[in-house]
Coordinates of C-alpha atoms in Angstrom, one line a residue:
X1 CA 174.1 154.6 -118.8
X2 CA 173.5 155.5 -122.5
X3 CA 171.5 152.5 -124.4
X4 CA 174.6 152.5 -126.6
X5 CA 176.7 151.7 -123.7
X6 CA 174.5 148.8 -122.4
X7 CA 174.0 147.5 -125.4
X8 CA 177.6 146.8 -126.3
X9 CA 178.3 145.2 -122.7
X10 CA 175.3 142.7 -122.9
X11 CA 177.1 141.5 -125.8
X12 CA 180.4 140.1 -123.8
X13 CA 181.9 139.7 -120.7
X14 CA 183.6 142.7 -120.3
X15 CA 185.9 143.9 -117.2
X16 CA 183.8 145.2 -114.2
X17 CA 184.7 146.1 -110.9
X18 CA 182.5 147.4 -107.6
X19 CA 184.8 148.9 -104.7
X20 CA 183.4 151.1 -101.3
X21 CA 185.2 153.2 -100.0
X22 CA 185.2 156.1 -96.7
X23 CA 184.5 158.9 -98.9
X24 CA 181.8 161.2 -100.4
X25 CA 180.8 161.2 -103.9
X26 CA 182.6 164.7 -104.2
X27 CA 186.1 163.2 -103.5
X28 CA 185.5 160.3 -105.5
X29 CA 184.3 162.5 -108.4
X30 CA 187.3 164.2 -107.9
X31 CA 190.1 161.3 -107.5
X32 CA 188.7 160.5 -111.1
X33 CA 188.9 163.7 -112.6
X34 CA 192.0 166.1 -111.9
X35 CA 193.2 163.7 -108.8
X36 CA 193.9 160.9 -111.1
X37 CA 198.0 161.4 -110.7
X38 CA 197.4 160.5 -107.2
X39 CA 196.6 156.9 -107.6
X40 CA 196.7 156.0 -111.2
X41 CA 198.9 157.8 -113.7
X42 CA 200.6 161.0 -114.8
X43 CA 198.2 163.3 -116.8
X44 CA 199.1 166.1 -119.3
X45 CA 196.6 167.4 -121.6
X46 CA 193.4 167.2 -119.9
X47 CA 190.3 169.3 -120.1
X48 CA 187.6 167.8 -117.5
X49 CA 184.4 168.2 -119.4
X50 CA 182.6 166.5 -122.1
X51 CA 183.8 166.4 -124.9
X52 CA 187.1 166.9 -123.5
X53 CA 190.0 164.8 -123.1
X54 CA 193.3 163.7 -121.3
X55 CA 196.0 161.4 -121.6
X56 CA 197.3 159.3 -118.6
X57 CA 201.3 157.7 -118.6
X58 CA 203.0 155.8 -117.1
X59 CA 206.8 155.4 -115.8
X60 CA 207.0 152.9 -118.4
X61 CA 206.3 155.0 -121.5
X62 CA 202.7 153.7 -121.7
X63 CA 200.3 155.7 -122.3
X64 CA 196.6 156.2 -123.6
X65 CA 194.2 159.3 -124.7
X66 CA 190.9 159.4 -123.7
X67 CA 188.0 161.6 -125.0
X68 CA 185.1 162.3 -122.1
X69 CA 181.8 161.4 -123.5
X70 CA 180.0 162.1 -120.0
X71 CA 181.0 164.0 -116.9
X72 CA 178.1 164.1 -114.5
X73 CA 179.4 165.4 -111.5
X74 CA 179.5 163.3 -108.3
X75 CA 178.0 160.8 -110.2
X76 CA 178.6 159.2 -113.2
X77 CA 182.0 159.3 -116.5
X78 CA 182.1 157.9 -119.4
X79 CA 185.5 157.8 -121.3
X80 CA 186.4 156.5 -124.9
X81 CA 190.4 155.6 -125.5
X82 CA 191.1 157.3 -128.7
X83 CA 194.7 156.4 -128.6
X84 CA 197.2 154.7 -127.3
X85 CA 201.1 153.4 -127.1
X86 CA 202.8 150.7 -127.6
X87 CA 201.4 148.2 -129.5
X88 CA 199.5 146.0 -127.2
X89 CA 197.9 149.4 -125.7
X90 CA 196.8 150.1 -129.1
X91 CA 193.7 146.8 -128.3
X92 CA 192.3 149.5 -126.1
X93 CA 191.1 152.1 -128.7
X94 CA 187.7 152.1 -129.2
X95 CA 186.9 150.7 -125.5
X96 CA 184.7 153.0 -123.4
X97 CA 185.6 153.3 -119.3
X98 CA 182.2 153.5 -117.5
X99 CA 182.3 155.4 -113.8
X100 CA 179.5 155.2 -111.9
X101 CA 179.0 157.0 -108.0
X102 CA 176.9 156.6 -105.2
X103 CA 176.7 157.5 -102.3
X104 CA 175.0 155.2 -100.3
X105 CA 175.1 156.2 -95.8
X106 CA 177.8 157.5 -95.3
X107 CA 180.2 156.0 -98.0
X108 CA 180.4 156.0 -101.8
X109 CA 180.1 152.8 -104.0
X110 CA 182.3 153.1 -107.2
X111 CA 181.4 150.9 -110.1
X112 CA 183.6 150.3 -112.7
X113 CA 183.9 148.6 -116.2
X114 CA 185.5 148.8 -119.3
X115 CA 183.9 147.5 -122.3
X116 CA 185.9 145.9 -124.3
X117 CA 188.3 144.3 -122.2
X118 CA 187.2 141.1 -122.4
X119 CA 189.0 137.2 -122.9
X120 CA 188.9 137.7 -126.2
X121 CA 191.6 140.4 -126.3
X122 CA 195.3 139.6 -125.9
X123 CA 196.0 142.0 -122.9
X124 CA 193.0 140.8 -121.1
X125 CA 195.0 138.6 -118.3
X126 CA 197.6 141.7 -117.7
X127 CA 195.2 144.5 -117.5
X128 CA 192.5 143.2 -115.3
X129 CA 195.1 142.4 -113.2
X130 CA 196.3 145.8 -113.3
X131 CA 192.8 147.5 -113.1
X132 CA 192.5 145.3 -109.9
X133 CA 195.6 146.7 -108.4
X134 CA 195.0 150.4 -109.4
X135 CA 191.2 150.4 -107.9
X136 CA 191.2 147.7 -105.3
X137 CA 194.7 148.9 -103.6
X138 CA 196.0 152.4 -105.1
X139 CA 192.4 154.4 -105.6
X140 CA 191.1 152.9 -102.0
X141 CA 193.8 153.8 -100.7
X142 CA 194.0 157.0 -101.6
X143 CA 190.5 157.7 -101.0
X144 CA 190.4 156.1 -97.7
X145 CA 192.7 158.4 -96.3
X146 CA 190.9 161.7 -98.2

């Protein structure tokens, strides 16, 4: 993780998240990549690679754009939301996603967090709670079964 990045999320308490799961790094890599209609959101847009981008949706009309700043395959992304819709989602520009893989025995370890979603933001309460339901039920889930 870039000093950048490390410094920023020393500063406050930012979302994390740690989940195992029953499959390689490879599939992992991938559920986060072109396989993230499977368990997150619709994506339109995309171009895998850094310095790339994407933009997920949702059924609601939500949606957010995210440049790639890192895409280490199997192992490690880094995202930046450069945009976003409604109003609320619009908190989440400038936050940076953090994905980092490994593939510990015969299982990978995913570790997650976004910095900038924090207490100190007004969707805080609504999207952790999310982020806990799309990785702890939907992306375990999905890769459990890959």
């Amino acid at each position: 993780m870039s000093s950048t990045i490390k410094q920023m999320d020393s500063q406050i308490k930012n979302y994390k998240k740690q989940l195992e799961v029953n499959a390689s790094s490879k599939q992992v890599f991938s559920a986060l990549n072109e396989g993230l209609h499977l368990w997150w959101g619709k994506i339109s847009n995309s171009d895998f690679k850094t310095g790339g981008q994407f933009t997920i949706q949702f059924e609601n009309d939500y949606w957010w754009t995210f440049k790639i700043m890192e895409h280490t395959p199997n192992l490690e992304l880094v995202w930046k939301c450069i945009d976003g819709e409604p109003d609320f989602n619009k908190e989440w520009i400038g936050h940076v996603l953090h994905w980092k893989i490994t593939e510990p025995a015969e299982k990978s370890l995913i570790n997650f967090h976004q910095i900038g979603l924090n207490p100190n933001i007004d969707c805080y309460s609504i999207c952790s709670k999310t982020w806990d339901m799309f990785i702890s039920e939907r992306l375990k889930k999905h890769l459990n079964q890959a």
